GROMACS .gro file of C-alpha atoms in nm:
model
  432
    1MET     CA    1   1.642   1.457   6.958
    2ILE     CA    2   1.820   1.720   6.749
    3ASP     CA    3   2.153   1.625   6.595
    4ASN     CA    4   2.450   1.851   6.658
    5GLU     CA    5   2.466   2.044   6.334
    6VAL     CA    6   2.560   2.388   6.211
    7SER     CA    7   2.243   2.597   6.213
    8THR     CA    8   2.307   2.771   5.885
    9LEU     CA    9   2.433   2.688   5.541
   10PRO     CA   10   2.698   2.903   5.373
   11SER     CA   11   2.593   3.267   5.379
   12THR     CA   12   2.625   3.310   5.004
   13ARG     CA   13   2.302   3.183   4.851
   14ALA     CA   14   2.286   3.123   4.479
   15ARG     CA   15   2.056   3.355   4.288
   16LEU     CA   16   1.750   3.211   4.119
   17THR     CA   17   1.756   3.232   3.740
   18PRO     CA   18   1.458   3.379   3.553
   19GLU     CA   19   1.373   3.029   3.429
   20THR     CA   20   1.368   2.898   3.786
   21ARG     CA   21   1.146   3.184   3.902
   22ARG     CA   22   0.903   3.117   3.615
   23GLY     CA   23   0.902   2.751   3.708
   24LEU     CA   24   0.823   2.824   4.073
   25THR     CA   25   0.546   3.061   3.965
   26ALA     CA   26   0.390   2.799   3.737
   27LEU     CA   27   0.409   2.538   4.012
   28GLY     CA   28   0.273   2.778   4.274
   29LEU     CA   29  -0.018   2.903   4.063
   30GLY     CA   30  -0.117   2.543   4.005
   31GLY     CA   31  -0.139   2.505   4.381
   32THR     CA   32  -0.354   2.818   4.397
   33LEU     CA   33  -0.595   2.675   4.140
   34GLU     CA   34  -0.604   2.327   4.293
   35TRP     CA   35  -0.684   2.458   4.639
   36TYR     CA   36  -0.929   2.718   4.511
   37ASP     CA   37  -1.123   2.439   4.340
   38TRP     CA   38  -1.091   2.205   4.638
   39MET     CA   39  -1.217   2.460   4.893
   40LEU     CA   40  -1.481   2.597   4.659
   41PHE     CA   41  -1.663   2.264   4.655
   42GLY     CA   42  -1.692   2.267   5.034
   43LEU     CA   43  -1.802   2.630   5.044
   44MET     CA   44  -2.066   2.565   4.779
   45ALA     CA   45  -2.204   2.247   4.940
   46SER     CA   46  -2.526   2.417   5.054
   47TYR     CA   47  -2.591   2.526   4.692
   48LEU     CA   48  -2.469   2.207   4.521
   49GLY     CA   49  -2.674   1.976   4.743
   50PRO     CA   50  -3.025   2.085   4.634
   51LYS     CA   51  -2.912   2.106   4.270
   52PHE     CA   52  -2.754   1.763   4.242
   53PHE     CA   53  -2.956   1.559   4.491
   54PRO     CA   54  -3.328   1.525   4.577
   55ALA     CA   55  -3.434   1.860   4.726
   56SER     CA   56  -3.715   1.738   4.951
   57SER     CA   57  -3.486   1.809   5.247
   58PRO     CA   58  -3.227   2.089   5.207
   59VAL     CA   59  -3.029   1.958   5.503
   60ALA     CA   60  -3.016   1.603   5.362
   61ALA     CA   61  -2.919   1.737   5.019
   62THR     CA   62  -2.639   1.946   5.171
   63LEU     CA   63  -2.513   1.647   5.369
   64SER     CA   64  -2.508   1.445   5.047
   65ALA     CA   65  -2.289   1.711   4.886
   66LEU     CA   66  -2.058   1.714   5.190
   67ALA     CA   67  -2.033   1.335   5.172
   68VAL     CA   68  -1.921   1.370   4.810
   69PHE     CA   69  -1.672   1.636   4.928
   70ALA     CA   70  -1.531   1.386   5.179
   71VAL     CA   71  -1.490   1.116   4.912
   72GLY     CA   72  -1.218   1.326   4.751
   73PHE     CA   73  -0.999   1.288   5.061
   74PHE     CA   74  -0.995   0.910   5.034
   75PHE     CA   75  -0.884   0.914   4.671
   76ARG     CA   76  -0.576   1.124   4.744
   77PRO     CA   77  -0.361   0.818   4.825
   78VAL     CA   78  -0.476   0.667   4.495
   79GLY     CA   79  -0.349   0.978   4.318
   80GLY     CA   80  -0.024   0.950   4.509
   81ILE     CA   81   0.029   0.590   4.404
   82ILE     CA   82  -0.068   0.627   4.039
   83LEU     CA   83   0.045   0.977   3.943
   84GLY     CA   84   0.341   0.980   4.183
   85THR     CA   85   0.477   0.665   4.021
   86PHE     CA   86   0.437   0.812   3.673
   87ALA     CA   87   0.614   1.130   3.787
   88ASP     CA   88   0.917   0.918   3.874
   89ARG     CA   89   0.891   0.716   3.551
   90ILE     CA   90   0.809   0.970   3.280
   91GLY     CA   91   0.902   1.299   3.446
   92ARG     CA   92   0.762   1.569   3.673
   93ARG     CA   93   0.655   1.815   3.402
   94LYS     CA   94   0.405   1.586   3.228
   95ILE     CA   95   0.231   1.494   3.554
   96MET     CA   96   0.219   1.857   3.668
   97ILE     CA   97   0.041   1.943   3.342
   98LEU     CA   98  -0.192   1.643   3.376
   99SER     CA   99  -0.277   1.733   3.735
  100ILE     CA  100  -0.400   2.080   3.641
  101GLY     CA  101  -0.571   1.945   3.330
  102LEU     CA  102  -0.774   1.698   3.537
  103MET     CA  103  -0.879   1.968   3.784
  104ALA     CA  104  -0.972   2.205   3.500
  105ILE     CA  105  -1.189   1.949   3.319
  106THR     CA  106  -1.374   1.837   3.632
  107THR     CA  107  -1.435   2.196   3.741
  108LEU     CA  108  -1.575   2.275   3.396
  109VAL     CA  109  -1.805   1.973   3.424
  110ILE     CA  110  -1.939   2.098   3.758
  111ALA     CA  111  -1.990   2.449   3.616
  112VAL     CA  112  -2.204   2.329   3.323
  113CYS     CA  113  -2.354   2.004   3.455
  114PRO     CA  114  -2.735   1.967   3.436
  115THR     CA  115  -2.912   1.949   3.772
  116TYR     CA  116  -3.110   1.672   3.940
  117ALA     CA  117  -3.432   1.831   3.812
  118GLN     CA  118  -3.303   1.794   3.456
  119ILE     CA  119  -3.131   1.451   3.447
  120GLY     CA  120  -3.227   1.290   3.778
  121PRO     CA  121  -2.979   1.073   3.974
  122TRP     CA  122  -2.717   1.110   3.700
  123ALA     CA  123  -2.645   1.460   3.830
  124GLY     CA  124  -2.527   1.323   4.164
  125ILE     CA  125  -2.329   1.045   3.996
  126ILE     CA  126  -2.148   1.296   3.773
  127LEU     CA  127  -2.070   1.513   4.076
  128LEU     CA  128  -1.930   1.212   4.261
  129LEU     CA  129  -1.708   1.115   3.966
  130THR     CA  130  -1.570   1.467   3.936
  131ARG     CA  131  -1.483   1.464   4.306
  132ILE     CA  132  -1.303   1.131   4.274
  133VAL     CA  133  -1.091   1.268   3.989
  134GLN     CA  134  -1.021   1.587   4.186
  135GLY     CA  135  -0.909   1.378   4.483
  136ILE     CA  136  -0.668   1.186   4.259
  137SER     CA  137  -0.536   1.511   4.110
  138THR     CA  138  -0.493   1.689   4.444
  139GLY     CA  139  -0.323   1.381   4.589
  140VAL     CA  140  -0.016   1.447   4.376
  141GLU     CA  141  -0.029   1.824   4.316
  142GLY     CA  142   0.099   1.953   4.652
  143PRO     CA  143   0.381   1.707   4.724
  144LEU     CA  144   0.503   1.682   4.363
  145ALA     CA  145   0.496   2.058   4.301
  146THR     CA  146   0.708   2.108   4.613
  147ALA     CA  147   0.944   1.826   4.516
  148GLN     CA  148   0.995   1.970   4.169
  149GLY     CA  149   1.041   2.317   4.314
  150LEU     CA  150   1.319   2.185   4.541
  151GLU     CA  151   1.483   2.012   4.245
  152LEU     CA  152   1.474   2.338   4.047
  153VAL     CA  153   1.648   2.563   4.303
  154PRO     CA  154   2.012   2.553   4.419
  155GLU     CA  155   2.097   2.410   4.761
  156GLY     CA  156   2.027   2.660   5.036
  157ARG     CA  157   1.712   2.802   4.876
  158GLU     CA  158   1.472   2.547   5.027
  159GLY     CA  159   1.309   2.823   5.231
  160THR     CA  160   1.218   3.008   4.914
  161VAL     CA  161   1.037   2.700   4.785
  162ALA     CA  162   0.859   2.651   5.118
  163GLY     CA  163   0.738   3.011   5.137
  164THR     CA  164   0.642   3.037   4.770
  165MET     CA  165   0.445   2.711   4.750
  166SER     CA  166   0.267   2.771   5.080
  167ALA     CA  167   0.175   3.132   4.996
  168PHE     CA  168   0.026   3.032   4.661
  169VAL     CA  169  -0.179   2.752   4.823
  170ASN     CA  170  -0.307   2.982   5.097
  171PHE     CA  171  -0.395   3.244   4.837
  172GLY     CA  172  -0.612   2.984   4.662
  173ILE     CA  173  -0.797   2.914   4.985
  174LEU     CA  174  -0.843   3.286   5.046
  175ALA     CA  175  -0.958   3.347   4.689
  176ALA     CA  176  -1.224   3.075   4.716
  177SER     CA  177  -1.365   3.234   5.029
  178LEU     CA  178  -1.356   3.590   4.896
  179LEU     CA  179  -1.499   3.513   4.552
  180THR     CA  180  -1.781   3.311   4.705
  181PHE     CA  181  -1.864   3.603   4.933
  182LEU     CA  182  -1.847   3.856   4.648
  183THR     CA  183  -2.061   3.642   4.418
  184VAL     CA  184  -2.335   3.618   4.681
  185LEU     CA  185  -2.306   3.991   4.749
  186VAL     CA  186  -2.338   4.089   4.381
  187LEU     CA  187  -2.598   3.838   4.264
  188GLY     CA  188  -2.807   3.804   4.577
  189PRO     CA  189  -2.926   3.486   4.755
  190ALA     CA  190  -3.201   3.397   4.503
  191ALA     CA  191  -2.983   3.418   4.191
  192MET     CA  192  -2.699   3.246   4.375
  193ALA     CA  193  -2.919   2.948   4.460
  194ASP     CA  194  -3.061   2.935   4.106
  195TRP     CA  195  -2.755   2.970   3.880
  196GLY     CA  196  -2.498   3.197   4.047
  197TRP     CA  197  -2.321   2.907   4.216
  198ARG     CA  198  -2.178   2.821   3.874
  199VAL     CA  199  -1.988   3.153   3.848
  200PRO     CA  200  -1.696   3.078   4.086
  201PHE     CA  201  -1.643   2.743   3.912
  202ALA     CA  202  -1.638   2.917   3.572
  203ILE     CA  203  -1.374   3.160   3.702
  204ALA     CA  204  -1.157   2.863   3.799
  205VAL     CA  205  -1.181   2.722   3.445
  206VAL     CA  206  -1.050   3.050   3.302
  207GLY     CA  207  -0.763   3.047   3.552
  208SER     CA  208  -0.674   2.690   3.462
  209VAL     CA  209  -0.610   2.788   3.100
  210VAL     CA  210  -0.346   3.036   3.219
  211VAL     CA  211  -0.181   2.780   3.447
  212LEU     CA  212  -0.178   2.514   3.175
  213TYR     CA  213   0.000   2.759   2.942
  214LEU     CA  214   0.262   2.840   3.206
  215ARG     CA  215   0.322   2.475   3.289
  216ARG     CA  216   0.390   2.391   2.925
  217ARG     CA  217   0.720   2.573   2.975
  218LEU     CA  218   0.815   2.399   3.301
  219PRO     CA  219   1.172   2.268   3.295
  220GLU     CA  220   1.202   1.893   3.356
  221THR     CA  221   1.407   1.812   3.667
  222MET     CA  222   1.452   1.440   3.591
  223THR     CA  223   1.751   1.373   3.368
  224ARG     CA  224   1.733   1.146   3.063
  225GLU     CA  225   1.952   0.890   3.239
  226GLU     CA  226   1.727   0.889   3.548
  227LEU     CA  227   1.417   0.836   3.336
  228GLU     CA  228   1.580   0.557   3.136
  229GLU     CA  229   1.671   0.375   3.458
  230ALA     CA  230   1.326   0.425   3.613
  231SER     CA  231   1.079   0.138   3.629
  232THR     CA  232   0.774   0.071   3.842
  233GLY     CA  233   0.953  -0.212   4.017
  234ALA     CA  234   1.261  -0.003   4.093
  235ILE     CA  235   1.051   0.290   4.217
  236TRP     CA  236   0.848   0.081   4.461
  237THR     CA  237   1.153  -0.115   4.572
  238SER     CA  238   1.300   0.222   4.671
  239VAL     CA  239   0.977   0.323   4.845
  240GLY     CA  240   0.980  -0.006   5.037
  241ARG     CA  241   1.344   0.039   5.132
  242ASN     CA  242   1.256   0.384   5.268
  243TRP     CA  243   0.936   0.270   5.443
  244LEU     CA  244   1.031   0.452   5.763
  245SER     CA  245   1.056   0.779   5.571
  246VAL     CA  246   0.713   0.719   5.414
  247LEU     CA  247   0.568   0.648   5.760
  248ALA     CA  248   0.727   0.967   5.890
  249ILE     CA  249   0.571   1.159   5.600
  250VAL     CA  250   0.226   1.019   5.688
  251PHE     CA  251   0.252   1.159   6.042
  252VAL     CA  252   0.436   1.481   5.952
  253VAL     CA  253   0.153   1.559   5.709
  254GLY     CA  254  -0.127   1.411   5.920
  255ALA     CA  255  -0.040   1.599   6.238
  256VAL     CA  256  -0.021   1.939   6.069
  257GLN     CA  257  -0.341   1.873   5.873
  258VAL     CA  258  -0.521   1.801   6.201
  259TYR     CA  259  -0.407   2.146   6.314
  260ASN     CA  260  -0.495   2.300   5.977
  261TYR     CA  261  -0.848   2.162   5.945
  262ALA     CA  262  -0.919   2.224   6.313
  263TRP     CA  263  -0.851   2.593   6.264
  264THR     CA  264  -0.986   2.645   5.911
  265THR     CA  265  -1.294   2.422   5.928
  266GLY     CA  266  -1.354   2.265   6.270
  267LEU     CA  267  -1.341   2.576   6.491
  268PRO     CA  268  -1.551   2.790   6.251
  269SER     CA  269  -1.808   2.508   6.230
  270THR     CA  270  -1.812   2.481   6.609
  271ALA     CA  271  -1.860   2.856   6.638
  272ARG     CA  272  -2.158   2.854   6.403
  273THR     CA  273  -2.333   2.532   6.508
  274VAL     CA  274  -2.240   2.464   6.873
  275MET     CA  275  -2.177   2.819   7.000
  276ASN     CA  276  -2.430   2.999   6.771
  277GLU     CA  277  -2.190   3.283   6.689
  278SER     CA  278  -2.268   3.540   6.419
  279PRO     CA  279  -2.191   3.386   6.077
  280THR     CA  280  -2.069   3.724   5.951
  281ALA     CA  281  -1.821   3.758   6.238
  282VAL     CA  282  -1.702   3.400   6.194
  283PHE     CA  283  -1.652   3.457   5.819
  284GLY     CA  284  -1.455   3.776   5.884
  285ILE     CA  285  -1.222   3.608   6.131
  286THR     CA  286  -1.160   3.304   5.910
  287THR     CA  287  -1.085   3.536   5.617
  288LEU     CA  288  -0.835   3.725   5.833
  289LEU     CA  289  -0.675   3.390   5.920
  290SER     CA  290  -0.628   3.323   5.548
  291VAL     CA  291  -0.460   3.663   5.504
  292VAL     CA  292  -0.223   3.583   5.790
  293MET     CA  293  -0.140   3.252   5.626
  294VAL     CA  294  -0.057   3.411   5.288
  295ILE     CA  295   0.166   3.684   5.429
  296GLY     CA  296   0.312   3.464   5.701
  297SER     CA  297   0.418   3.197   5.452
  298LEU     CA  298   0.633   3.446   5.262
  299ILE     CA  299   0.790   3.572   5.586
  300VAL     CA  300   0.866   3.222   5.713
  301GLY     CA  301   1.014   3.125   5.375
  302LYS     CA  302   1.258   3.417   5.387
  303LEU     CA  303   1.334   3.349   5.752
  304VAL     CA  304   1.443   2.989   5.697
  305ASP     CA  305   1.613   3.035   5.359
  306GLY     CA  306   1.975   2.926   5.393
  307LYS     CA  307   1.914   2.775   5.738
  308ALA     CA  308   1.914   2.411   5.850
  309LEU     CA  309   1.555   2.322   5.763
  310SER     CA  310   1.550   2.010   5.983
  311THR     CA  311   1.625   2.210   6.297
  312TRP     CA  312   1.357   2.465   6.213
  313PHE     CA  313   1.105   2.191   6.151
  314ILE     CA  314   1.167   2.015   6.483
  315TRP     CA  315   1.140   2.332   6.690
  316THR     CA  316   0.833   2.468   6.512
  317ARG     CA  317   0.662   2.127   6.532
  318ALA     CA  318   0.744   2.117   6.906
  319LEU     CA  319   0.571   2.456   6.946
  320ALA     CA  320   0.257   2.304   6.795
  321ILE     CA  321   0.222   2.062   7.089
  322PRO     CA  322   0.115   2.325   7.348
  323SER     CA  323  -0.058   2.528   7.075
  324MET     CA  324  -0.313   2.248   7.030
  325PHE     CA  325  -0.443   2.330   7.379
  326LEU     CA  326  -0.539   2.685   7.278
  327ILE     CA  327  -0.869   2.533   7.169
  328LEU     CA  328  -0.955   2.491   7.539
  329LEU     CA  329  -0.986   2.869   7.568
  330TYR     CA  330  -1.299   2.850   7.352
  331VAL     CA  331  -1.537   2.626   7.545
  332LYS     CA  332  -1.832   2.865   7.571
  333PRO     CA  333  -1.988   3.125   7.338
  334GLY     CA  334  -1.793   3.446   7.285
  335ILE     CA  335  -1.667   3.583   6.956
  336GLY     CA  336  -1.369   3.743   7.132
  337ALA     CA  337  -1.247   3.406   7.260
  338PHE     CA  338  -1.302   3.256   6.914
  339ALA     CA  339  -1.097   3.531   6.751
  340GLY     CA  340  -0.822   3.496   7.012
  341VAL     CA  341  -0.789   3.122   6.959
  342MET     CA  342  -0.803   3.149   6.579
  343LEU     CA  343  -0.547   3.427   6.545
  344GLY     CA  344  -0.332   3.319   6.838
  345GLY     CA  345  -0.295   2.973   6.692
  346SER     CA  346  -0.226   3.113   6.347
  347ILE     CA  347   0.138   3.199   6.429
  348VAL     CA  348   0.239   2.841   6.503
  349MET     CA  349   0.010   2.718   6.228
  350VAL     CA  350   0.178   2.925   5.958
  351LEU     CA  351   0.522   2.804   6.069
  352ASN     CA  352   0.418   2.441   6.038
  353MET     CA  353   0.207   2.473   5.724
  354THR     CA  354   0.489   2.651   5.541
  355LEU     CA  355   0.753   2.389   5.618
  356TYR     CA  356   0.584   2.050   5.614
  357ASN     CA  357   0.574   1.976   5.239
  358VAL     CA  358   0.937   2.077   5.188
  359VAL     CA  359   1.042   1.868   5.487
  360THR     CA  360   0.864   1.558   5.355
  361SER     CA  361   1.031   1.597   5.014
  362THR     CA  362   1.375   1.595   5.177
  363LEU     CA  363   1.311   1.248   5.323
  364MET     CA  364   1.283   1.061   4.992
  365PRO     CA  365   1.555   0.993   4.731
  366LYS     CA  366   1.495   1.149   4.391
  367ALA     CA  367   1.428   0.819   4.215
  368SER     CA  368   1.114   0.755   4.424
  369ARG     CA  369   1.038   1.104   4.551
  370GLY     CA  370   0.718   1.145   4.350
  371ALA     CA  371   0.566   0.814   4.459
  372GLY     CA  372   0.690   0.817   4.819
  373THR     CA  373   0.597   1.172   4.911
  374ALA     CA  374   0.261   1.162   4.733
  375LEU     CA  375   0.169   0.830   4.898
  376GLY     CA  376   0.262   0.953   5.246
  377TYR     CA  377   0.090   1.286   5.185
  378GLY     CA  378  -0.230   1.123   5.059
  379LEU     CA  379  -0.251   0.883   5.353
  380GLY     CA  380  -0.177   1.157   5.607
  381VAL     CA  381  -0.447   1.388   5.473
  382ALA     CA  382  -0.704   1.110   5.424
  383ILE     CA  383  -0.661   0.948   5.765
  384PHE     CA  384  -0.604   1.253   5.983
  385GLY     CA  385  -0.694   1.569   5.791
  386GLY     CA  386  -1.022   1.439   5.654
  387THR     CA  387  -1.155   1.358   6.002
  388ALA     CA  388  -1.018   1.655   6.200
  389ALA     CA  389  -1.308   1.899   6.152
  390TYR     CA  390  -1.564   1.633   6.247
  391LEU     CA  391  -1.369   1.546   6.565
  392VAL     CA  392  -1.345   1.912   6.672
  393VAL     CA  393  -1.720   1.966   6.641
  394TRP     CA  394  -1.803   1.631   6.803
  395CYS     CA  395  -1.573   1.688   7.103
  396ALA     CA  396  -1.716   2.038   7.152
  397SER     CA  397  -2.073   1.907   7.132
  398ILE     CA  398  -2.009   1.662   7.421
  399HIS     CA  399  -1.810   1.926   7.615
  400GLN     CA  400  -1.487   1.725   7.595
  401THR     CA  401  -1.275   1.953   7.378
  402TRP     CA  402  -0.964   1.851   7.570
  403LEU     CA  403  -0.979   1.511   7.400
  404PHE     CA  404  -0.910   1.669   7.063
  405SER     CA  405  -0.623   1.876   7.205
  406VAL     CA  406  -0.458   1.564   7.349
  407TYR     CA  407  -0.513   1.379   7.020
  408GLY     CA  408  -0.349   1.655   6.818
  409ALA     CA  409  -0.059   1.694   7.062
  410VAL     CA  410   0.015   1.319   7.056
  411LEU     CA  411   0.024   1.325   6.676
  412MET     CA  412   0.272   1.614   6.688
  413VAL     CA  413   0.503   1.417   6.921
  414ILE     CA  414   0.482   1.105   6.701
  415SER     CA  415   0.563   1.311   6.390
  416ILE     CA  416   0.878   1.452   6.552
  417VAL     CA  417   0.998   1.110   6.671
  418LEU     CA  418   0.941   0.945   6.332
  419TYR     CA  419   1.104   1.235   6.145
  420VAL     CA  420   1.418   1.217   6.361
  421LEU     CA  421   1.437   0.839   6.322
  422ALA     CA  422   1.391   0.856   5.944
  423ARG     CA  423   1.649   1.131   5.916
  424ARG     CA  424   1.909   0.933   6.112
  425ILE     CA  425   1.845   0.597   5.945
  426ASN     CA  426   1.764   0.693   5.583
  427GLY     CA  427   1.915   1.040   5.574
  428ILE     CA  428   1.806   1.368   5.419
  429HIS     CA  429   1.834   1.388   5.040
  430ILE     CA  430   1.788   1.764   4.985
  431GLY     CA  431   1.935   2.048   5.194
  432ARG     CA  432   2.001   2.002   5.565
   0.00000   0.00000   0.00000
């Protein structure tokens, strides 16, 4: 399925200018903030639930908060359609600023919002609305930041963009976990349940001010002529003409997000609820996984810089097919087996998580790259990523974990086939 192609680009790679490096930093830090906020909501669900919903049953209140968390996934495609289209019409820079602004405002609202005891059902309604806006914002942040990063750098430096964007995102996930842990450690369980849960959200608001300042200086990668020619009709005509590429993006993103959420959420949840492992040990191993992802992203980015990205993607995605079956090694309690599966799978996971957003950006022409990649990304995450953790836990609870492994492996195969077809029919528009 791999075309005969030279495996490397010319050995002389253009240097990145200081302006380009600042741009990549501003884009990457936005990803850190977006994913810190996104993960923080899930981590804080057990605290948010009793504060924003009726507290007669802590479990029911927590489930209500998790349901609100899930709502955000289904609004990602909406963000892709709306904000992705505007990114192609009015420019990348303005939407990148708006994306962070929306996340900053909604996080501030959560940090200062009155509780259910103070304003009744309105507390839950406000929380739901903030999550909807965050879903819209996150639906465009990842794919558009990567697309703009690729448009900023010279040809041959796609690996730099892949490693940088992925490392910043993974650092946001790690920061959410660590700051939550440290806040509980410093304040104690009682204060954390009372008011301390607001602290990590307040920290995010401070960080957003810094990112907004940096993004004000982002260079625009759409030319004046391109923006003058852009229209909603032309953008979506281009998306329709490249429908196979959009479909490929849905499965390229969806398959890797099944892997991602299985390892970062599903397996830890299985360990705590089905296998009754020590929460402290589970937390330590998942934190170590996040460290591997941050460092590994930078290594993978350097490794593939100047290489044929399409070849690297196909081979690393092929490695993910057997890797999905590592889950079968953890079918009975044992923290050692859990650690082995988590860390063993992390190698293939970091390869795929580093490359997927850059690969999807290469499939769409510049004129509709914002709308096409964001739409495919949003659908892939909503359909496949949003359900992955639930499926892992459910399959483990009925002692049929192999079903999830087969499901994930099939998605990996489909993503490779669709990517190769889209590449041959519609072509690659950035790099090789």
